[in-house]
CSV table of C-alpha atoms and ligand atoms in Angstrom, one decimal:
chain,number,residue,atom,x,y,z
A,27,UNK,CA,29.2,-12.6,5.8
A,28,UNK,CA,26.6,-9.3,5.6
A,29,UNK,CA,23.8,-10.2,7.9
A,30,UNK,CA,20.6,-10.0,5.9
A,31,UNK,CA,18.4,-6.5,6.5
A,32,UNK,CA,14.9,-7.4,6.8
A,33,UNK,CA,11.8,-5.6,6.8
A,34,UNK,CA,12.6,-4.1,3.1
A,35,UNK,CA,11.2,-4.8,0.1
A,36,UNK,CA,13.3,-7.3,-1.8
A,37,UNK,CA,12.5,-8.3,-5.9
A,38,UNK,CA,11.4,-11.9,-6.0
A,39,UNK,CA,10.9,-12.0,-10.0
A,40,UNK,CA,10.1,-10.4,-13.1
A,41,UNK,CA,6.2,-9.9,-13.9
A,42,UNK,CA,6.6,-12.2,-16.5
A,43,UNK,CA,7.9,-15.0,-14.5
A,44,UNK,CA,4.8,-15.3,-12.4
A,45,UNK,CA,1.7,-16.7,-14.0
A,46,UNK,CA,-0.2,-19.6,-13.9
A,47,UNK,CA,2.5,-21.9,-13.2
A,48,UNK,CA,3.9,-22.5,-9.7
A,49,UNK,CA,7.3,-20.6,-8.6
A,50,UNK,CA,9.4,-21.5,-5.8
A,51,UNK,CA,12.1,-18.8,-4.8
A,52,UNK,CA,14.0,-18.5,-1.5
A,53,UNK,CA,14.3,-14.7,-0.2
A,54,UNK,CA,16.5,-14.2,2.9
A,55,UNK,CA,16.1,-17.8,4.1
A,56,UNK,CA,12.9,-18.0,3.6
A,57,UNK,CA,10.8,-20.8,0.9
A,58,UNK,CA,8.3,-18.3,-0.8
A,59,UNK,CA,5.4,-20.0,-3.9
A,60,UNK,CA,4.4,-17.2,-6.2
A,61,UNK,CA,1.5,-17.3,-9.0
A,62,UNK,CA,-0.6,-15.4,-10.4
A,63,UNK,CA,-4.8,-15.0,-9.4
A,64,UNK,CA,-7.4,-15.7,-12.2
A,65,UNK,CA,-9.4,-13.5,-11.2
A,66,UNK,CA,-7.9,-10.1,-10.5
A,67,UNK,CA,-4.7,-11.5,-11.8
A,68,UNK,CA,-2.6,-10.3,-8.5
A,69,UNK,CA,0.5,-11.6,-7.4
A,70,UNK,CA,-0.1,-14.4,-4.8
A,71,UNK,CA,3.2,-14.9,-1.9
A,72,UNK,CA,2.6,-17.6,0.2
A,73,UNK,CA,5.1,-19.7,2.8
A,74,UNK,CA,6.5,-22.7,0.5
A,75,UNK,CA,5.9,-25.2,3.3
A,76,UNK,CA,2.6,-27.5,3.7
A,77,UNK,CA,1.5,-26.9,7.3
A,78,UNK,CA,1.2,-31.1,7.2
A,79,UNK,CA,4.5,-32.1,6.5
A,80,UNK,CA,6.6,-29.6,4.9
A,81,UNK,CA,5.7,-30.3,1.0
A,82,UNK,CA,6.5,-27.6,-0.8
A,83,UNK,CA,3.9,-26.3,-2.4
A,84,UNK,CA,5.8,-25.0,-5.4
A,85,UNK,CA,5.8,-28.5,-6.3
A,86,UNK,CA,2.3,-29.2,-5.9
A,87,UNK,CA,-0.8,-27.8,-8.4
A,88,UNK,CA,-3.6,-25.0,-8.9
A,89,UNK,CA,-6.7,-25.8,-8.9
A,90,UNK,CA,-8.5,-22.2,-9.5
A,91,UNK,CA,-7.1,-20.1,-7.3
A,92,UNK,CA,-5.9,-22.6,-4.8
A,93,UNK,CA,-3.0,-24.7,-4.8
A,94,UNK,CA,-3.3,-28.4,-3.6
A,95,UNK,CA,-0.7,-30.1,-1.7
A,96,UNK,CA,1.5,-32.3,-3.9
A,97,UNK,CA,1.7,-34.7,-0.7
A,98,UNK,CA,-1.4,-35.4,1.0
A,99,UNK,CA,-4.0,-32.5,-0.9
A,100,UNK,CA,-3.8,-30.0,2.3
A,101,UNK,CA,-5.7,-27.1,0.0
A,102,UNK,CA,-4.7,-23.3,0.4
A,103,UNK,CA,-6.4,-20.3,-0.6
A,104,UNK,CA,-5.0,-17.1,-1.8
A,105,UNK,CA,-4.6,-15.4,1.7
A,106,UNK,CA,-2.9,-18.8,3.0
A,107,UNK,CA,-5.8,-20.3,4.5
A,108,UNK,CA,-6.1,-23.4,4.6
A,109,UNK,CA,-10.1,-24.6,2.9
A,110,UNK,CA,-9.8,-28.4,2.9
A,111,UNK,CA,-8.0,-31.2,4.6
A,112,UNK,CA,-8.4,-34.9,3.3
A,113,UNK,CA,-10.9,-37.5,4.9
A,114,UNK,CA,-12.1,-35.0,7.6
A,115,UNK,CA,-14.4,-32.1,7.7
A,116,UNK,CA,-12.6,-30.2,11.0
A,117,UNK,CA,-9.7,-28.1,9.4
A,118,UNK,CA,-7.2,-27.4,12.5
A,119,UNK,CA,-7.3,-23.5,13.3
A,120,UNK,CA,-3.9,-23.4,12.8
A,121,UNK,CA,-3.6,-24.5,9.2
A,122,UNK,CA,-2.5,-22.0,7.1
A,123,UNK,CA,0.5,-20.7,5.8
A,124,UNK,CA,2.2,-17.2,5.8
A,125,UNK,CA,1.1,-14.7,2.9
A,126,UNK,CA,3.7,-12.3,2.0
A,127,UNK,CA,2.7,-8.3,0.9
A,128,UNK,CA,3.6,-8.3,-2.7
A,129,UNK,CA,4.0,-4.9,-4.8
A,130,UNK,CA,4.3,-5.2,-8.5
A,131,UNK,CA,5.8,-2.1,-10.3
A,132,UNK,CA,8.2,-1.5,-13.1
A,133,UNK,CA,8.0,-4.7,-13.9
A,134,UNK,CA,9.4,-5.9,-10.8
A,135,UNK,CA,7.7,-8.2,-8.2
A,136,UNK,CA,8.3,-6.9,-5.2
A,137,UNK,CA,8.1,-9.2,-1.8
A,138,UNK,CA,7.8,-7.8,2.0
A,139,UNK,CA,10.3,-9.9,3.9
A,140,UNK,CA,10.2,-8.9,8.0
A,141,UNK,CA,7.7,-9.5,10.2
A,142,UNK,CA,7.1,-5.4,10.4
A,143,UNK,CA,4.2,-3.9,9.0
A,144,UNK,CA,5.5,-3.2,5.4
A,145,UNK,CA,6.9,0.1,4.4
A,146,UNK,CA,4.5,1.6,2.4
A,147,UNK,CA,4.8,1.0,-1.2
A,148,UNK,CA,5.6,4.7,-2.6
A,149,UNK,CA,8.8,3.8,-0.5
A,150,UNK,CA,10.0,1.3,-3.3
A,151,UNK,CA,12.6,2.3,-5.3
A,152,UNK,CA,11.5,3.4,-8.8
A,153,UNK,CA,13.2,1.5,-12.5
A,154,UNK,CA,10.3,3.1,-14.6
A,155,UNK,CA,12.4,2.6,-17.8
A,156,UNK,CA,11.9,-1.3,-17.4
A,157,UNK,CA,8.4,-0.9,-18.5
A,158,UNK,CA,9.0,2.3,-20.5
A,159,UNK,CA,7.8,1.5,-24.2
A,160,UNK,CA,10.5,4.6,-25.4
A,161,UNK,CA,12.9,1.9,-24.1
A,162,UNK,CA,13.9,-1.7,-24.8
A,163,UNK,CA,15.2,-4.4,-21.8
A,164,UNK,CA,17.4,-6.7,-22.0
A,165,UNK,CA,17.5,-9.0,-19.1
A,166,UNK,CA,18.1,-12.4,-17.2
A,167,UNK,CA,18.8,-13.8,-13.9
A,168,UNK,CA,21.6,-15.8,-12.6
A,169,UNK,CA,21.9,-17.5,-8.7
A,170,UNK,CA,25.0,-16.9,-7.5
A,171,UNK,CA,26.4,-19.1,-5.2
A,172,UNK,CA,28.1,-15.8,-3.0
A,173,UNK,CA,27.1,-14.3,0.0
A,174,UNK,CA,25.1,-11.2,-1.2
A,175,UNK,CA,27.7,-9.0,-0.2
A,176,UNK,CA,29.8,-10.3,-2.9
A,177,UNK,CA,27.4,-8.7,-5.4
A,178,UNK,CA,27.3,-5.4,-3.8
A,179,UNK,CA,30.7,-5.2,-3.5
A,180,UNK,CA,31.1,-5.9,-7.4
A,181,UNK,CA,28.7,-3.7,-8.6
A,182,UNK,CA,29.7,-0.2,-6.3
A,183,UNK,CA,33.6,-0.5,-7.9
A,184,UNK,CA,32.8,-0.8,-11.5
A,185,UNK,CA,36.7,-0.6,-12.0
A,186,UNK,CA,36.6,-4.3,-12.4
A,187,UNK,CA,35.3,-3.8,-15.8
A,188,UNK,CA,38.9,-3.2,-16.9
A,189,UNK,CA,40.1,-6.4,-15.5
A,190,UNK,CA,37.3,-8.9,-15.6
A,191,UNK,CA,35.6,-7.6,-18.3
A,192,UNK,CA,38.3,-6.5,-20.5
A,193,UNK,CA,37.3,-6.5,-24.2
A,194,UNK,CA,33.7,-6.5,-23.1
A,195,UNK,CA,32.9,-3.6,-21.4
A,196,UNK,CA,36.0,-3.0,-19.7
A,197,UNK,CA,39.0,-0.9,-21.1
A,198,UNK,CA,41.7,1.5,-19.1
A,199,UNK,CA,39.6,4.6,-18.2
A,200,UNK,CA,37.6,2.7,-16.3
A,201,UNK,CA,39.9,2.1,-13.7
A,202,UNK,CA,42.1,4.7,-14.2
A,203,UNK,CA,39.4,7.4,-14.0
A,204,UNK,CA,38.2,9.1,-10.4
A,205,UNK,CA,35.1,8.9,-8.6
A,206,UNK,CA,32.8,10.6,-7.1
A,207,UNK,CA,30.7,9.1,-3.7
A,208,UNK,CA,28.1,10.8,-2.2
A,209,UNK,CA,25.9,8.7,0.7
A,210,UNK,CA,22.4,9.8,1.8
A,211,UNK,CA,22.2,8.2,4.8
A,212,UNK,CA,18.4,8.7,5.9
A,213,UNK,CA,17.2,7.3,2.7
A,214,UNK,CA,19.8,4.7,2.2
A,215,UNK,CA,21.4,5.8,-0.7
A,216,UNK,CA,25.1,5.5,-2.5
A,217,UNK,CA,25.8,7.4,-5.4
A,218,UNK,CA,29.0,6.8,-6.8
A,219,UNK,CA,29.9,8.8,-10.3
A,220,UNK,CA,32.6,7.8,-13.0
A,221,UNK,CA,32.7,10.6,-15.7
A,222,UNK,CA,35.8,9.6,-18.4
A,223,UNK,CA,35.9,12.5,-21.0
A,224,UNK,CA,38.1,10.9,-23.5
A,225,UNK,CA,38.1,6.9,-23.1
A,226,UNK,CA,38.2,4.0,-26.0
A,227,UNK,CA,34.3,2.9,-26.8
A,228,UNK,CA,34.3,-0.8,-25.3
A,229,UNK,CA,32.5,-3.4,-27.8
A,230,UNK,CA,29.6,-3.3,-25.8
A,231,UNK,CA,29.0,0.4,-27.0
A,232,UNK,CA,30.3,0.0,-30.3
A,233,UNK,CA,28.3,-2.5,-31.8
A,234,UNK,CA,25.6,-1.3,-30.3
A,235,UNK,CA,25.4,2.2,-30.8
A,236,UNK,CA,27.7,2.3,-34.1
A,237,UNK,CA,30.5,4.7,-32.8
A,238,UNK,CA,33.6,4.2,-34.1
A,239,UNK,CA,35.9,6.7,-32.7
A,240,UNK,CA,36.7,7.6,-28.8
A,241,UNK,CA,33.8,8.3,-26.6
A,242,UNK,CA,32.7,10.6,-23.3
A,243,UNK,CA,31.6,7.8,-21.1
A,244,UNK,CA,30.1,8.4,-17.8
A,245,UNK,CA,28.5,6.0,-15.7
A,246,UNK,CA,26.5,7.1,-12.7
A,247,UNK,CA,25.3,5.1,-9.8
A,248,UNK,CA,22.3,4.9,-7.9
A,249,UNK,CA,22.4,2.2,-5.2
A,250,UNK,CA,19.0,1.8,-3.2
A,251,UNK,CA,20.3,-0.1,-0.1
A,252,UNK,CA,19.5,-3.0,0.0
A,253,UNK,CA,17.8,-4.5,-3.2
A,254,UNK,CA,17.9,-2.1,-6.4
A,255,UNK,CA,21.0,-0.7,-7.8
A,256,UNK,CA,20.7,1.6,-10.9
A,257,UNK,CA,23.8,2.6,-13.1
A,258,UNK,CA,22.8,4.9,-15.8
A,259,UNK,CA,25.6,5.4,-18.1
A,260,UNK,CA,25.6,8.0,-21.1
A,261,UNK,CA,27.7,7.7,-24.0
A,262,UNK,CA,28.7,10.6,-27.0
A,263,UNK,CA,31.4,10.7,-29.3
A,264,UNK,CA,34.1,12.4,-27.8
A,265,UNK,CA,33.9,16.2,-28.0
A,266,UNK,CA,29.9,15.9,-28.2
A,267,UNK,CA,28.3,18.6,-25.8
A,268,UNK,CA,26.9,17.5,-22.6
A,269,UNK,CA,23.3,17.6,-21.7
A,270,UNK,CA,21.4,20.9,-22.0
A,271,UNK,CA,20.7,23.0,-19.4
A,272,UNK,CA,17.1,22.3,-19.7
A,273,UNK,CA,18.3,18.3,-19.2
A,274,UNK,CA,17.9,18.0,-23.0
A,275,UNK,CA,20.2,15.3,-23.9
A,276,UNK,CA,18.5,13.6,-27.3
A,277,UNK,CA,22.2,13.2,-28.7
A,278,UNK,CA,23.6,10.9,-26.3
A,279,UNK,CA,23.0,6.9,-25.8
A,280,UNK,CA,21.5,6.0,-23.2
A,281,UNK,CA,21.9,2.7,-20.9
A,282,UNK,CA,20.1,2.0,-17.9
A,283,UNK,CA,21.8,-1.4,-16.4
A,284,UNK,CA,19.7,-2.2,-13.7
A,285,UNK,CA,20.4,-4.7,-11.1
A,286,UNK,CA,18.4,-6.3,-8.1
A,287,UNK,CA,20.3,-7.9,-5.2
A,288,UNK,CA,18.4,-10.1,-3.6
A,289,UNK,CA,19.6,-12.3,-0.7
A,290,UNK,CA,18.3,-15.7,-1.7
A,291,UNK,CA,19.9,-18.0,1.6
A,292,UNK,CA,22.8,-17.8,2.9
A,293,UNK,CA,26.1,-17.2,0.5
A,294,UNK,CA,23.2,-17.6,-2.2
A,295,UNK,CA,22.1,-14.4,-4.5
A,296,UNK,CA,19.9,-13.7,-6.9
A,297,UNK,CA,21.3,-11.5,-9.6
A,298,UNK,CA,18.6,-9.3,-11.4
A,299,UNK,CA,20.4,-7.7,-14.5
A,300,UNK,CA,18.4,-6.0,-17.4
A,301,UNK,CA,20.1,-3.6,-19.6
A,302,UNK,CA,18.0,-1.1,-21.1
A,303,UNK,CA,18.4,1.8,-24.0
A,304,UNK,CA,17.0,4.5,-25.4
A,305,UNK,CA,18.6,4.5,-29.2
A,306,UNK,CA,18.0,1.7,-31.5
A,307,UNK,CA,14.8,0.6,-29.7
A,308,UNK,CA,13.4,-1.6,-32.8
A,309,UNK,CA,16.3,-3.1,-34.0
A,310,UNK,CA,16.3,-6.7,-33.0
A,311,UNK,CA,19.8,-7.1,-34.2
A,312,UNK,CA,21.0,-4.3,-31.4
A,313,UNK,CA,18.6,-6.5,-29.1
A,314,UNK,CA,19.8,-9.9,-29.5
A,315,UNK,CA,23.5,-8.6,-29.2
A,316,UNK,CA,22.8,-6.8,-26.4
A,317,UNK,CA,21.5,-9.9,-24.3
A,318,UNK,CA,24.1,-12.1,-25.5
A,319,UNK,CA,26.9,-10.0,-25.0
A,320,UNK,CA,25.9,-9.2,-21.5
A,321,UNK,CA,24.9,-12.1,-20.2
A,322,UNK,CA,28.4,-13.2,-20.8
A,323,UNK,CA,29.5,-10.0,-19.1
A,324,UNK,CA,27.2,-11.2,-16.0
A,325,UNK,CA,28.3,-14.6,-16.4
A,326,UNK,CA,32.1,-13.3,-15.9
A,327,UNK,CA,30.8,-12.1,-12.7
A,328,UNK,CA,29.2,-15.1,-11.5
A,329,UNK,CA,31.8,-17.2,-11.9
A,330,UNK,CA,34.4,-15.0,-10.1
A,331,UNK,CA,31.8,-14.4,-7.5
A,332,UNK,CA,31.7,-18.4,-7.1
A,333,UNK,CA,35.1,-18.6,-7.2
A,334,UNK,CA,35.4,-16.2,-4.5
A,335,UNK,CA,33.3,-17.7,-2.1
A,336,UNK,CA,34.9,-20.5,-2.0
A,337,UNK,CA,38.5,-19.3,-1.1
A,338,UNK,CA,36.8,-16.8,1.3
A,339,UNK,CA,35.2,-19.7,2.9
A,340,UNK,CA,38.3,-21.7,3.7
A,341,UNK,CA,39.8,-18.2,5.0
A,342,UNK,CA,39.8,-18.3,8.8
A,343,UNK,CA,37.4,-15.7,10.3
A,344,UNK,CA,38.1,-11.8,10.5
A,345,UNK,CA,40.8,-12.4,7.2
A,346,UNK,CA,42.5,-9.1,6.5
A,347,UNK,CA,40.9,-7.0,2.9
A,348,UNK,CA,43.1,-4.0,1.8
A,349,UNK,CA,41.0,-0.9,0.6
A,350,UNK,CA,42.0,2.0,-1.6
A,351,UNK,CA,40.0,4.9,-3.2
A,352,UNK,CA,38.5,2.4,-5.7
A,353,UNK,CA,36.1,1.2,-2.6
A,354,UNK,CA,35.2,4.3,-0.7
A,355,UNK,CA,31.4,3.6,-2.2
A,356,UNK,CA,31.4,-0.1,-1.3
A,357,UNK,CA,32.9,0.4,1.8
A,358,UNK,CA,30.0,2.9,2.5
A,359,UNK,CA,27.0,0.2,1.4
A,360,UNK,CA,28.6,-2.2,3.4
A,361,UNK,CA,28.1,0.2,6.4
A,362,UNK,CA,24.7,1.2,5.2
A,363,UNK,CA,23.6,-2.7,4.9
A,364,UNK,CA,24.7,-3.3,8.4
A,365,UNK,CA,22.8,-0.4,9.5
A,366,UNK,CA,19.8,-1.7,8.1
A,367,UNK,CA,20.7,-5.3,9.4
A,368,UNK,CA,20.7,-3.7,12.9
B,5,UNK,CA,11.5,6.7,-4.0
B,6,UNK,CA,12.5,7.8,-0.8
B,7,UNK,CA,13.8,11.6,-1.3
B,8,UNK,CA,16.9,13.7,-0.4
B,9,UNK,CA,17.4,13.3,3.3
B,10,UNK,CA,19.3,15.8,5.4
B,11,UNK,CA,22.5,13.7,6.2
B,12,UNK,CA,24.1,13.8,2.7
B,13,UNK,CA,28.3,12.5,2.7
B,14,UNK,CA,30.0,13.3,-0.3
B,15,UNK,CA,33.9,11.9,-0.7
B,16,UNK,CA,35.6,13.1,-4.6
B,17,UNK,CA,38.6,11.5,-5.2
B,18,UNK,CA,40.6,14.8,-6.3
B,19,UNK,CA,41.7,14.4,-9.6
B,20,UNK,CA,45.5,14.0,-10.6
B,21,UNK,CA,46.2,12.7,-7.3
B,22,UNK,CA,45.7,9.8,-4.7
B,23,UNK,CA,43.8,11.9,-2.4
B,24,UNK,CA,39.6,12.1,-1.1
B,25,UNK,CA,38.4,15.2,-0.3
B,26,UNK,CA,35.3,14.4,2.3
B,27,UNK,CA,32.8,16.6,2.7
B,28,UNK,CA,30.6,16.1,5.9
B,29,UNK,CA,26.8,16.7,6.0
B,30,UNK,CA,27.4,19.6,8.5
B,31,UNK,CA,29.9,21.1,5.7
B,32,UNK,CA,33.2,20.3,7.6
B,33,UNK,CA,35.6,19.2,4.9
B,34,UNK,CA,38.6,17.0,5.4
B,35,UNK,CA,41.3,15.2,3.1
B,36,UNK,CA,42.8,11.2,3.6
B,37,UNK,CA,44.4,9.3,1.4
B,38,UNK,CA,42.3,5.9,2.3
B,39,UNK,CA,38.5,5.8,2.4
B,40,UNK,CA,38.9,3.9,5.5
B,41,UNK,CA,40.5,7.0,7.5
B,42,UNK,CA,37.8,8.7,5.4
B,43,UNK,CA,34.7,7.0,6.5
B,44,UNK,CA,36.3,7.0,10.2
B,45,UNK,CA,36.4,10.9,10.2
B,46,UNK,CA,32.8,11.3,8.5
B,47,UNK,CA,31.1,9.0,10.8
B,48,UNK,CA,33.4,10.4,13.9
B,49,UNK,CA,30.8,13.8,13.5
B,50,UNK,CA,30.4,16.3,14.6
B,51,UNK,CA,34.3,14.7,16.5
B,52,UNK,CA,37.2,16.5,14.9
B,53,UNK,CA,34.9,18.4,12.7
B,54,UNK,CA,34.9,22.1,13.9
B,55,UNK,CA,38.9,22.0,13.2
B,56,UNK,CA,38.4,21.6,9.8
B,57,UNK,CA,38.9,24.2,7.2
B,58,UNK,CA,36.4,25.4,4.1
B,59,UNK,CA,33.7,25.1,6.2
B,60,UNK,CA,30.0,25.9,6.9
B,61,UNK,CA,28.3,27.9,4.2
B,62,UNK,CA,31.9,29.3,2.9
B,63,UNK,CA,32.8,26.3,0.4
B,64,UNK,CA,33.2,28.1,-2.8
B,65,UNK,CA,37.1,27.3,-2.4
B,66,UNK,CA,37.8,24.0,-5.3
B,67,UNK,CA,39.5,21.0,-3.5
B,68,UNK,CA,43.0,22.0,-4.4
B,69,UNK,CA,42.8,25.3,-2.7
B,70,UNK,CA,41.7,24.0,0.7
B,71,UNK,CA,44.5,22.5,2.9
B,72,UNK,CA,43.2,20.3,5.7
B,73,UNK,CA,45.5,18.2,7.4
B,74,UNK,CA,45.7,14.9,5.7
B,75,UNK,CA,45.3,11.5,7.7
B,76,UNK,CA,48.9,10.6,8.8
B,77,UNK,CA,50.0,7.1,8.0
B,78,UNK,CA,48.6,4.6,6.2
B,79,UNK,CA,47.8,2.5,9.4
B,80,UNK,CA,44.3,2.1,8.9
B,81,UNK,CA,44.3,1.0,5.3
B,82,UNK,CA,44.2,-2.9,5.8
B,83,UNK,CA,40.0,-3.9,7.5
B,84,UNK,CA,39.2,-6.8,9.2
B,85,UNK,CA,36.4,-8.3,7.0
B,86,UNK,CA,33.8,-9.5,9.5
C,410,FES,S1,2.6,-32.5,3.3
C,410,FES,FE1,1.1,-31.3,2.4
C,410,FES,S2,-0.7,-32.4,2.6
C,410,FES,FE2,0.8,-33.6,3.6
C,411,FE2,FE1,31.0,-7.0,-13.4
C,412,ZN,ZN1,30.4,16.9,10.5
């Protein structure tokens, strides 16, 4: 299983998941409650465990700004503190639970998980088309009951589209066509590029951008280890030109399918997915399609990824893997999440 | 975002065949026919590196015209999965 890299930023939800309604999510192991502050409206991460006896506090309530212990009304404040204790007017020294450094941004929520001083924040990895109004999202998020590793390992080779996602988003180029990989190791990044000149437009594409005919499909890569993985993926009819040399590219579709990978226990995931594009951006026909038709796409994934931690599970340890040129960039995240693992 | 750093790998899967032509940070260029032998001789640096062809600063030469030896055997193909 791929040991969990700590002190990194990891997403712990969408913006608009977090308001003023008590979340509970796990992030490497650990039981995190989110809301949001009335006041300045910031992001509040605190340890999901009453100092007491263990309550989570995700299933307790707000009152202002604190949250009161479902159990027994231990009552936190926003930095963890704990500012009242039934019956008694000593509150113990040591009640309070852990606050977490949170950095909202892209609409992401962001969560500090190490016991490190963060990274500082300009370190995050930027997805400014999810809050780009010249764009629409898409998006969802499945749990995935698959060590995390799984999910990397899915998303590097995208030559499974062909297989498991055949007549979705799949069809032969995908496979069939060569990549590209190209690691920066100081900044933990894996690129891997997929450019097919001539390939059949997937129904994905079709419906939603209209072409008919074969397209010029290339889908590019961005992997920043360990959370956010960006594939942008441009799409002309075939025989379109390519992008200016000034980057000006106004006739081509644009998708950005962004992902966040984030460890949730372990052989649990979170799977982030928003798809987002730059053509059709009002048309709430395009929109509704999009999210259906993808989330059965993700859905394919999850359930293979299910079904694949179980077998791996009853395999003894150190079971042998094969790996052929498909894998040269997952083999290379892998190695750059075990670096970061230490 | 964390920019460019120094040590940059780059592996292309040459087109028309079954082979990866590596490309080292230092320049040293290699070719395999697994991208475990691959990743071996990238991360063996600078190991094995100053025999290779097409190298520092002189890479204008496209991936077909360069002949590196090429990993022999398929021996290291199969990974234990930890
Ligand atoms: S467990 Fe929270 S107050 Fe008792
Ligand atoms: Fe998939
Ligand atoms: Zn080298």
């Amino acid at each position: 299983m791929a040991a969990f890299a700590k002190n990194q930023w990891y997403v712990a939800a969408y913006s608009d998941e977090i308001g003023r309604e008590l979340l509970g999510r796990t992030i490497l192991g650990e039981p995190i409650v989110f809301y949001r502050a009335e006041g300045d409206g910031a992001v509040v991460a605190l340890a999901d465990r009453c100092v007491h006896r263990r309550f989570p506090l995700s299933e307790s309530r707000l009152d202002g700004d604190t949250i009161v212990c479902g159990y027994h009304g231990f009552t936190y404040d926003t930095t963890g503190a704990c500012v009242y204790v039934p019956g008694q007017k000593r509150i113990p020294r040591t009640a309070r639970v852990g606050a977490y450094p949170v950095v909202e941004q892209d609409t992401l929520v962001w969560v500090w998980i190490g016991d490190a001083e963060p990274a500082d924040a300009k370190t995050i990895p930027r997805a400014p088309h999810l809050g780009d109004p010249a764009w629409t999202t898409v998006r969802g998020m499945e749990p995935i009951d698959a060590d995390y590793g799984l999910l990397v390992d899915n998303l590097l080779d995208l030559s499974h589209e062909t297989y498991l996602h055949g007549g979705y988003i799949g069809t032969p180029e995908v496979a069939e066509t060569p990549i590209s990989t190209e690691v920066d190791e100081g900044a933990a990044i894996v690129r891997v590029s997929r450019h097919m000149d001539d390939a059949a437009c997937p129904p994905f594409y079709a419906k939603s951008t209209g072409i008919e005919g074969r397209i010029s499909r290339w889908q590019d890569i961005e992997y920043f280890a360990p959370c956010l993985y960006l594939l942008h993926s441009r799409i002309v009819p075939v025989g379109a030109p390519p992008p200016g040399p000034d980057g000006e590219d106004s006739h081509a579709f644009h998708t950005e399918i962004t992902y966040a990978i984030t460890p949730s226990a372990e052989g649990k995931v979170y799977d982030f997915w928003a798809v987002s594009r730059d053509f059709a951006v009002d048309d709430e026909e395009v929109t509704e399609f999009l999210h259906a038709f993808n989330h059965k796409v993700v859905m394919q994934d999850v359930d293979a990824l299910n079904l694949l931690q179980k077998v791996l599970a009853d395999e003894p340890e150190g079971y042998q893997e094969l790996s052929i040129n498909i894998d040269t960039g997952g083999l290379a995240a892998r190695r750059i999440l075990a670096r970061l693992a230490g | 975002m964390s920019g460019q750093s120094a040590e940059v790998y780059r592996i292309d899967w040459v087109p028309g065949s079954d082979l990866l032509h590596g490309v080292c940070h230092c320049g040293a260029e290699h070719l395999a026919s697994d991208p475990i032998a691959m990743w071996e001789w990238m991360l063996a640096h600078p190991l094995g590196h100053e025999g290779s062809q097409g190298i520092q600063g002189s890479s204008q030469q496209s991936s077909t015209e360069i002949s590196p030896q090429i990993t022999a055997g398929e021996s290291s193909s199969d990974g234990r999965h930890a």
